[in-house]
Amino acid sequence: MALEEKREKRPPVTPMMIEEEAALRNGSRGLPSGSWAEAAGPRPRTTERHIAVHKRLVLGFAVSILALLAVTMIAVLLSVRFEECGAAAGPPRAGGNGSLSGAARQPPGARQPPDRPEEKEEARGGEAAAEEKEEEEEEEEEWQRRREPPPWARPRLPRHLRPLHYNLMLSAFMENFTFSGEVNVQLEVRNASRYIVLHAHRMHIEAVRVAEDKLAGGVRVARSFLYPQTQVFVVVLNRSLEVQRSYNLKIIYNALIENELLGFFRSSYVLHGERRFLGVTQFSPTHARKAFPCFDEPIYKATFKISIRHQATYLSLSNMPVETSVFEEDGWVTDHFSQTPLMSTYYLAWAVCNFTYRETVTKSGVAVRLYARPDAIRRGSGDYALNITRRLIEFYEDYFKVPYSLPKLDLLAVPKHPYAAMENWGLSVFVEQRILLDPSISSISYLLDVTMVIVHELCHQWFGDLVTPVWWEDVWLKEGFAHYFEFVGTDYLYPGWNMEKQRFLTDVLHEVMLLDGLASSHPVSQEVQQATDIDRVFDWIAYKKGAALIRMLANFMGHSVFQMGLQDYLTIHKYGNAARNDLWNTLSKALKRVGKSVNIQEVMDQWTLQTGYPVITILGNETTDNVIVISQARFVYDSDAKPKDPTLGDNSYLWQIPLTIAVGNTSHISSEAIIWVSNKSEHHRIPALEEANWLLGNINQTGYFRVNYDIRNWRLLINQLTRNHEIISVSNRAGLIDDAFNLARAGYLPQNIPLEIIRYLSEEKDFLPWHAASRALYPLDKLLDRTENYNIFNEYILRQVASMYLKLGWPMNNLNKSLVQASYQHEELRREVIMLACSFGNKHCHQQAATLISDWISSNRNRIPLNVRDIVYCTGVSLMDEDVWEFIWMKFHSTTAVSEKKILLEALTCSDDRNLLNRLLNLSLNSEVVLDQDAIDVIIHVARNPHGRDLAWKFFREKWKILNARYGEALFMNSKLISGVTEFLNTEEELRELKNFIKSYEEGAAVSFSRAMETVEANVRWQRLYKEELFQWLRKSLTH
């Protein structure tokens, strides 16, 4: 058996350990060796001179003595047992043991729990139960006297123990989706206590033992129980563990390989008509406890030695390489993995699958493998990811000056996963759609998505895995850096794409400012008290705002000094934990080394600990030449919305703002100057500020704030864009568009200003301003698309798009060309303009899409250009009959290319036919038809369709219990679903429906529903206050 083989590798056992092993197997509690000798040892012999009796009397006496000894032995054995965790499960007992109960739920071949015959239970009798009950009551009274909750009822683990090392042995039974495990945890005692509290959830614990390392003595377990309220397992000892001593905690357990998305779960795929299964883990942030008992908080770093026993038809993977494999005669194999460095539980990982792989090696000797379905590997779908991973490891090693820390990195592509990817150290897991790429049928945008996800996860091997946040309140320390480096790393791979300077603005800065402009937003660093709070910190504020603040910091520090500071930070804290102040202190020291003195903590605390961001307003002073008034205030979309913290009004917010500013005219723009704005209102003298000159703030949008001007300055900027837009940088052109649309939406600007700005786009040849305009128009379009005057808005946008659409035309079919041969900027611009033209009803665009779809159907050969396939599919489904929908549905089922599958599924949501949309919504919850992670996208895309918005909203309410049960524990998923379904509701009736729904079902997603409520209230408010103003201006504009 595998467990026996594993034992052979342990240090030599002591006699006491042997006795306790025997006690564990026999279901009895071992006695101290002295007691055992006392009970079972021979009695003193009586001398012959005191015995003068008949031979038969001697014989009878001897028989009596033997009988007495036998009775004594039986009594001792019946009175002792090894302490098991079973029925005692509450606070102190709260019912069952988790998802499994007793031997009946155990996998074949797993350890069976110790026998408990009726006689033995009766022997324990009411007396033992009464004693335990009395102990529990005394314990409860003790904690009540102290006026504090017991250690197992607290939101965080007690600090008196620290895990040093885990030896984890697993047996995976893929035929019935169960697994058994034995974990041995070496513990260091910091403070004396008789309680061991660690995380364990949804598992059946069979046995527990505590022994003192390097000594013969064990520690008696008084009792043990699971406490589901805080997802912990509690071991109560007969005596306190001694300070500065080391102990070994051994737990034997079993559990299910769940059919869900967290913990140790299962997924499947079809190959040659046969369904194949795999098991994979997702532990972040708090789900390692579902796979093995552990100290499941990031501060508890330890080393891990993992062994996995599985059928020989599978292979197993973990964070480290396989050290040895032991094959058994019955077709099973046990893989023993090398010991890990110090690491946290949330990025431990393993998988059991029958995938194949391709591999490469970096210059420094790191082995990189990509594992995926055999057919995907055979087609070369993983080759792109494998090649850029090798290059990116080399890039990060050079940039950070810290080598990659493990001997290998495996990339695992799985069909089902709750997130795009997870950065497990040495075994990063990706959902197939974010790592597999077939160049013959993948667009540039799909290639970009795959690239950036890989860049993100590789950055985590340093920020997150090597250096880990102390606690989840600073999760942005890893996610913000990984998100920022998505753009830096992609620039390394594709230098001409200008990702960090340009695409960052539209994809990160502009997007997160929409969310962070809500009164219900929260700081980047927010207090996290309990497990339910942890999920809430993983949102776009942590990822995208974190990245935007890091970018702002890098720009005002200077990129080379910033890089030097990061190198120091990683070197100092590697294999350990760090908090935000550790980062601020290291960066401040880096600035001092180059002669600059800025207190980074003082500046950045205002940005990370306060909610939201400022709007800077720059006004010309009409009484004094060359003097401007600069003021700051918190930006919010709905001024009527109640702030999250009612004690802190919007006027109380202050930031230290690195405002860069430049002065320009029709032919020239000055070099930028930096002004640190730290007061509510300040006066500043600006040289050369003549009457015809305009001011521009936040140069290249490096700062995390919006800039507003007086109307005169806005007019000068609009005039500049119309006459010669290239005087203003491409980044600032995009920034002006985004700021203007959002300032108008919030009521800071007249509604016509942003629409006047985009008139210049007919001459704009750069992608970024078009992309900014497209993203800014999208929410405005959704506010208007069910109004009776929508055609006026629609016509205005089409006029702005028409000339550029004619100039650029449609791309040629490029099936035989490399994705990156074409100019990225040019092709993305063409795609953006075609998307706007088709979305707003350009007749030629519609005809072209219908022709391409018809050609595909008639020839059964897809000649649609790769970069616009999603646009053509969606347009064709919306315009053409039900046969086209059925054709796309058939192609969705038949294709094996993950990139194609994704856009085919999204195209089905574009139909104008409400019956088809309802059919699709109902099918989305069938996991055999639509993968769990894709069902959310189906519902959201139907909600974005004006013909399906009410259907998706109704479906969401009716199916909420099912959806919440499926996605409630998964980061992002519930919040993404709630936001996606509600963000474009904008009528009084829909607002009432939302309020009523929240009253009934808010449990489990209160923050997301609060955000949804504020968004819909702002939409209704905008309709009431500004819709008619917008339409009046549009009518006048179209008649001139």
Short mmCIF file of C-alpha atoms in Angstrom, two decimals, residues 469-774:
data_model
loop_
_atom_site.label_atom_id
_atom_site.label_comp_id
_atom_site.label_asym_id
_atom_site.label_seq_id
_atom_site.Cartn_x
_atom_site.Cartn_y
_atom_site.Cartn_z
CA PRO A 469 0.91 39.96 1.22
CA VAL A 470 0.70 39.62 4.99
CA TRP A 471 -3.09 39.60 4.84
CA TRP A 472 -5.85 39.98 2.26
CA GLU A 473 -6.40 43.69 2.94
CA ASP A 474 -3.34 44.28 0.76
CA VAL A 475 -4.24 41.83 -2.00
CA TRP A 476 -3.63 44.70 -4.44
CA LEU A 477 0.09 44.36 -3.64
CA LYS A 478 0.09 41.24 -5.78
CA GLU A 479 -2.87 41.82 -8.10
CA GLY A 480 -2.13 45.47 -8.82
CA PHE A 481 1.48 44.69 -9.75
CA ALA A 482 0.50 41.70 -11.91
CA HIS A 483 -2.11 43.82 -13.70
CA TYR A 484 0.34 46.67 -14.28
CA PHE A 485 2.98 44.30 -15.61
CA GLU A 486 0.47 42.83 -18.07
CA PHE A 487 1.20 45.96 -20.10
CA VAL A 488 4.91 46.25 -19.33
CA GLY A 489 5.50 42.57 -20.20
CA THR A 490 3.43 42.75 -23.38
CA ASP A 491 5.47 45.79 -24.44
CA TYR A 492 8.56 43.61 -24.04
CA LEU A 493 7.07 41.01 -26.39
CA TYR A 494 5.59 43.54 -28.84
CA PRO A 495 7.43 46.88 -28.46
CA GLY A 496 5.43 48.65 -31.18
CA TRP A 497 2.09 48.10 -29.49
CA ASN A 498 2.64 50.80 -26.80
CA MET A 499 0.55 48.93 -24.27
CA GLU A 500 1.66 50.68 -21.06
CA LYS A 501 1.49 54.18 -22.52
CA GLN A 502 -1.73 53.74 -24.50
CA ARG A 503 -3.89 50.63 -24.13
CA PHE A 504 -3.53 50.82 -20.33
CA LEU A 505 -5.68 53.96 -20.41
CA THR A 506 -8.76 52.47 -22.03
CA ASP A 507 -8.52 48.96 -20.61
CA VAL A 508 -7.56 49.81 -17.02
CA LEU A 509 -7.71 53.48 -16.06
CA HIS A 510 -10.96 54.45 -17.79
CA GLU A 511 -12.65 51.19 -16.85
CA VAL A 512 -11.88 51.24 -13.14
CA MET A 513 -12.77 54.92 -12.81
CA LEU A 514 -16.32 54.00 -13.80
CA LEU A 515 -16.53 51.65 -10.83
CA ASP A 516 -14.56 53.84 -8.42
CA GLY A 517 -16.79 56.82 -9.19
CA LEU A 518 -19.61 55.20 -7.22
CA ALA A 519 -20.23 56.35 -3.65
CA SER A 520 -20.39 52.65 -2.69
CA SER A 521 -16.82 52.01 -3.83
CA HIS A 522 -14.12 51.13 -1.31
CA PRO A 523 -10.41 51.82 -0.73
CA VAL A 524 -7.72 49.71 -2.39
CA SER A 525 -6.61 48.58 1.06
CA GLN A 526 -9.67 47.69 3.09
CA GLU A 527 -10.14 46.01 6.41
CA VAL A 528 -10.76 42.28 6.21
CA GLN A 529 -12.07 40.64 9.37
CA GLN A 530 -13.59 37.32 8.36
CA ALA A 531 -13.74 34.80 5.52
CA THR A 532 -16.81 36.41 3.96
CA ASP A 533 -14.91 39.71 3.67
CA ILE A 534 -12.02 38.13 1.77
CA ASP A 535 -13.94 37.47 -1.44
CA ARG A 536 -15.08 41.09 -1.51
CA VAL A 537 -11.51 42.49 -1.81
CA PHE A 538 -10.87 40.61 -5.06
CA ASP A 539 -12.46 43.08 -7.46
CA TRP A 540 -11.43 45.58 -10.11
CA ILE A 541 -10.53 48.08 -7.41
CA ALA A 542 -7.71 45.81 -6.18
CA TYR A 543 -6.64 44.82 -9.69
CA LYS A 544 -7.16 47.85 -11.89
CA LYS A 545 -7.03 50.71 -9.40
CA GLY A 546 -4.02 49.03 -7.80
CA ALA A 547 -2.36 48.94 -11.23
CA ALA A 548 -3.29 52.57 -11.98
CA LEU A 549 -1.80 53.77 -8.68
CA ILE A 550 1.38 51.77 -9.32
CA ARG A 551 1.65 53.36 -12.78
CA MET A 552 1.17 56.85 -11.29
CA LEU A 553 3.84 56.07 -8.68
CA ALA A 554 6.29 54.80 -11.33
CA ASN A 555 5.81 57.97 -13.35
CA PHE A 556 6.35 60.49 -10.59
CA MET A 557 9.29 58.51 -9.14
CA GLY A 558 10.90 57.89 -12.52
CA HIS A 559 10.83 54.40 -14.05
CA SER A 560 14.48 53.53 -13.39
CA VAL A 561 14.28 54.48 -9.69
CA PHE A 562 10.97 52.64 -9.40
CA GLN A 563 12.54 49.52 -10.93
CA MET A 564 15.47 49.73 -8.52
CA GLY A 565 13.05 49.98 -5.58
CA LEU A 566 11.11 46.90 -6.73
CA GLN A 567 14.35 44.92 -6.98
CA ASP A 568 15.18 45.85 -3.38
CA TYR A 569 11.66 45.02 -2.19
CA LEU A 570 11.72 41.52 -3.72
CA THR A 571 15.25 40.79 -2.49
CA ILE A 572 14.50 41.85 1.08
CA HIS A 573 11.18 40.02 1.41
CA LYS A 574 11.65 36.91 -0.76
CA TYR A 575 10.13 33.72 0.69
CA GLY A 576 8.34 35.92 3.21
CA ASN A 577 5.39 38.27 3.62
CA ALA A 578 5.17 42.02 3.17
CA ALA A 579 2.63 44.79 3.80
CA ARG A 580 2.13 48.06 1.92
CA ASN A 581 4.35 49.99 4.35
CA ASP A 582 7.23 47.64 3.53
CA LEU A 583 6.85 48.66 -0.12
CA TRP A 584 6.55 52.38 0.67
CA ASN A 585 9.67 52.32 2.88
CA THR A 586 11.73 50.51 0.24
CA LEU A 587 10.65 52.93 -2.51
CA SER A 588 11.36 55.98 -0.31
CA LYS A 589 14.89 54.65 0.28
CA ALA A 590 15.36 54.18 -3.47
CA LEU A 591 14.41 57.85 -4.01
CA LYS A 592 16.83 58.96 -1.31
CA ARG A 593 19.65 57.12 -3.07
CA VAL A 594 19.18 59.39 -6.09
CA GLY A 595 18.93 62.55 -4.01
CA LYS A 596 15.13 62.91 -3.88
CA SER A 597 13.19 63.16 -0.64
CA VAL A 598 9.54 62.15 -0.95
CA ASN A 599 7.65 60.40 1.82
CA ILE A 600 5.99 57.74 -0.34
CA GLN A 601 3.88 56.42 2.52
CA GLU A 602 2.43 59.85 3.29
CA VAL A 603 1.49 60.37 -0.36
CA MET A 604 0.24 56.87 -1.16
CA ASP A 605 -1.75 56.27 2.03
CA GLN A 606 -4.18 58.91 0.82
CA TRP A 607 -4.65 57.00 -2.43
CA THR A 608 -4.83 53.50 -0.95
CA LEU A 609 -6.80 54.16 2.26
CA GLN A 610 -9.40 56.59 0.91
CA THR A 611 -12.35 55.64 -1.26
CA GLY A 612 -12.61 56.95 -4.81
CA TYR A 613 -10.51 59.53 -6.62
CA PRO A 614 -10.48 63.30 -7.15
CA VAL A 615 -11.66 65.49 -9.97
CA ILE A 616 -9.27 68.41 -10.46
CA THR A 617 -10.93 71.59 -11.68
CA ILE A 618 -8.71 74.21 -13.35
CA LEU A 619 -10.20 77.70 -13.68
CA GLY A 620 -8.63 80.76 -15.26
CA ASN A 621 -8.43 83.72 -12.88
CA GLU A 622 -10.04 86.62 -14.76
CA THR A 623 -8.58 89.25 -12.47
CA THR A 624 -4.92 88.23 -12.44
CA ASP A 625 -2.85 87.37 -15.52
CA ASN A 626 -1.14 83.96 -15.66
CA VAL A 627 -2.82 82.75 -12.45
CA ILE A 628 -5.11 79.74 -12.31
CA VAL A 629 -7.23 78.30 -9.50
CA ILE A 630 -6.86 74.54 -8.97
CA SER A 631 -9.37 72.77 -6.74
CA GLN A 632 -9.95 69.13 -5.86
CA ALA A 633 -13.03 67.19 -4.78
CA ARG A 634 -14.10 63.58 -4.77
CA PHE A 635 -15.66 62.55 -8.09
CA VAL A 636 -19.03 60.77 -7.85
CA TYR A 637 -21.56 59.99 -10.56
CA ASP A 638 -24.58 60.47 -8.35
CA SER A 639 -24.25 63.35 -5.91
CA ASP A 640 -27.42 62.17 -4.15
CA ALA A 641 -25.94 58.74 -3.36
CA LYS A 642 -25.11 58.14 0.28
CA PRO A 643 -21.39 57.68 0.92
CA LYS A 644 -20.29 54.30 2.27
CA ASP A 645 -18.96 55.99 5.39
CA PRO A 646 -21.66 58.54 6.41
CA THR A 647 -19.28 60.17 8.90
CA LEU A 648 -17.00 61.21 6.04
CA GLY A 649 -18.62 63.55 3.54
CA ASP A 650 -17.15 64.05 0.07
CA ASN A 651 -15.77 67.43 1.20
CA SER A 652 -13.53 65.70 3.76
CA TYR A 653 -11.49 63.89 1.12
CA LEU A 654 -8.02 65.22 0.29
CA TRP A 655 -5.25 63.77 -1.84
CA GLN A 656 -1.67 64.78 -2.57
CA ILE A 657 -1.97 64.97 -6.35
CA PRO A 658 0.98 65.00 -8.77
CA LEU A 659 -0.68 67.22 -11.39
CA THR A 660 1.33 67.56 -14.59
CA ILE A 661 0.32 70.53 -16.70
CA ALA A 662 1.16 72.05 -20.10
CA VAL A 663 0.15 75.14 -22.06
CA GLY A 664 -0.57 75.02 -25.79
CA ASN A 665 -1.88 76.84 -28.82
CA THR A 666 -2.74 75.98 -32.40
CA SER A 667 0.85 75.10 -33.32
CA HIS A 668 2.76 74.28 -30.15
CA ILE A 669 2.54 72.71 -26.69
CA SER A 670 4.96 73.47 -23.87
CA SER A 671 6.92 70.89 -21.93
CA GLU A 672 5.09 69.61 -18.88
CA ALA A 673 5.54 70.91 -15.34
CA ILE A 674 4.46 69.16 -12.14
CA ILE A 675 2.40 70.82 -9.42
CA TRP A 676 1.72 68.96 -6.18
CA VAL A 677 -1.84 69.82 -5.21
CA SER A 678 -2.62 69.04 -1.57
CA ASN A 679 -5.28 71.58 -0.56
CA LYS A 680 -8.94 71.96 -1.43
CA SER A 681 -8.16 75.01 -3.52
CA GLU A 682 -4.86 76.59 -4.59
CA HIS A 683 -3.69 79.49 -6.77
CA HIS A 684 -0.77 78.90 -9.12
CA ARG A 685 1.04 81.18 -11.55
CA ILE A 686 1.46 79.64 -15.03
CA PRO A 687 3.95 81.38 -17.38
CA ALA A 688 2.89 82.20 -20.94
CA LEU A 689 -0.82 81.74 -20.30
CA GLU A 690 -2.10 84.10 -22.97
CA GLU A 691 -5.72 84.59 -23.97
CA ALA A 692 -5.60 82.23 -26.98
CA ASN A 693 -3.69 79.53 -25.13
CA TRP A 694 -5.30 76.46 -23.59
CA LEU A 695 -4.31 74.44 -20.55
CA LEU A 696 -3.99 70.69 -20.45
CA GLY A 697 -3.76 68.75 -17.17
CA ASN A 698 -2.66 65.19 -16.35
CA ILE A 699 -0.27 64.84 -19.26
CA ASN A 700 -0.53 61.41 -20.90
CA GLN A 701 -3.01 60.49 -18.16
CA THR A 702 -0.38 59.16 -15.80
CA GLY A 703 -2.40 60.31 -12.76
CA TYR A 704 -5.41 58.60 -11.25
CA PHE A 705 -7.88 61.49 -11.43
CA ARG A 706 -10.12 63.38 -13.83
CA VAL A 707 -9.54 66.94 -15.00
CA ASN A 708 -12.27 69.50 -15.62
CA TYR A 709 -11.86 73.02 -17.02
CA ASP A 710 -13.95 76.12 -17.42
CA ILE A 711 -16.10 76.13 -20.56
CA ARG A 712 -13.77 78.59 -22.30
CA ASN A 713 -10.84 76.16 -22.00
CA TRP A 714 -13.00 73.25 -23.18
CA ARG A 715 -13.92 75.28 -26.27
CA LEU A 716 -10.25 76.03 -26.98
CA LEU A 717 -9.41 72.29 -26.67
CA ILE A 718 -12.28 71.30 -28.98
CA ASN A 719 -11.10 73.87 -31.50
CA GLN A 720 -7.54 72.51 -31.25
CA LEU A 721 -8.73 68.94 -31.91
CA THR A 722 -10.71 70.09 -34.92
CA ARG A 723 -7.89 72.15 -36.45
CA ASN A 724 -4.80 70.09 -35.58
CA HIS A 725 -5.39 67.25 -33.14
CA GLU A 726 -1.80 65.96 -33.34
CA ILE A 727 -0.53 68.89 -31.21
CA ILE A 728 -2.14 67.04 -28.29
CA SER A 729 -0.66 63.60 -27.59
CA VAL A 730 -2.64 60.49 -28.51
CA SER A 731 -2.92 59.58 -24.82
CA ASN A 732 -4.35 62.97 -23.93
CA ARG A 733 -6.77 62.89 -26.87
CA ALA A 734 -8.13 59.63 -25.47
CA GLY A 735 -8.15 61.13 -21.98
CA LEU A 736 -10.09 64.23 -23.02
CA ILE A 737 -12.77 62.04 -24.62
CA ASP A 738 -13.16 59.82 -21.57
CA ASP A 739 -13.11 62.68 -19.06
CA ALA A 740 -15.65 64.71 -21.02
CA PHE A 741 -18.18 61.87 -21.37
CA ASN A 742 -17.95 60.93 -17.70
CA LEU A 743 -17.98 64.50 -16.40
CA ALA A 744 -21.15 65.08 -18.42
CA ARG A 745 -22.73 61.86 -17.20
CA ALA A 746 -22.12 62.97 -13.61
CA GLY A 747 -23.45 66.47 -14.26
CA TYR A 748 -20.14 68.39 -14.09
CA LEU A 749 -20.36 69.38 -17.78
CA PRO A 750 -23.13 70.18 -20.28
CA GLN A 751 -24.21 67.07 -22.22
CA ASN A 752 -23.13 68.45 -25.58
CA ILE A 753 -19.41 68.93 -24.78
CA PRO A 754 -18.37 65.26 -25.21
CA LEU A 755 -20.45 64.91 -28.38
CA GLU A 756 -18.76 68.01 -29.81
CA ILE A 757 -15.32 66.60 -28.96
CA ILE A 758 -15.83 63.41 -30.99
CA ARG A 759 -16.63 65.38 -34.16
CA TYR A 760 -12.91 65.51 -34.87
CA LEU A 761 -12.70 61.67 -35.06
CA SER A 762 -13.27 61.67 -38.80
CA GLU A 763 -9.64 62.84 -39.04
CA GLU A 764 -8.28 60.63 -36.25
CA LYS A 765 -5.93 57.93 -37.56
CA ASP A 766 -4.84 56.51 -34.21
CA PHE A 767 -6.60 53.59 -32.58
CA LEU A 768 -6.56 54.78 -28.95
CA PRO A 769 -8.91 57.82 -29.21
CA TRP A 770 -11.37 55.73 -31.26
CA HIS A 771 -11.20 53.02 -28.63
CA ALA A 772 -11.76 55.57 -25.85
CA ALA A 773 -14.73 57.02 -27.72
CA SER A 774 -16.22 53.59 -28.36
#
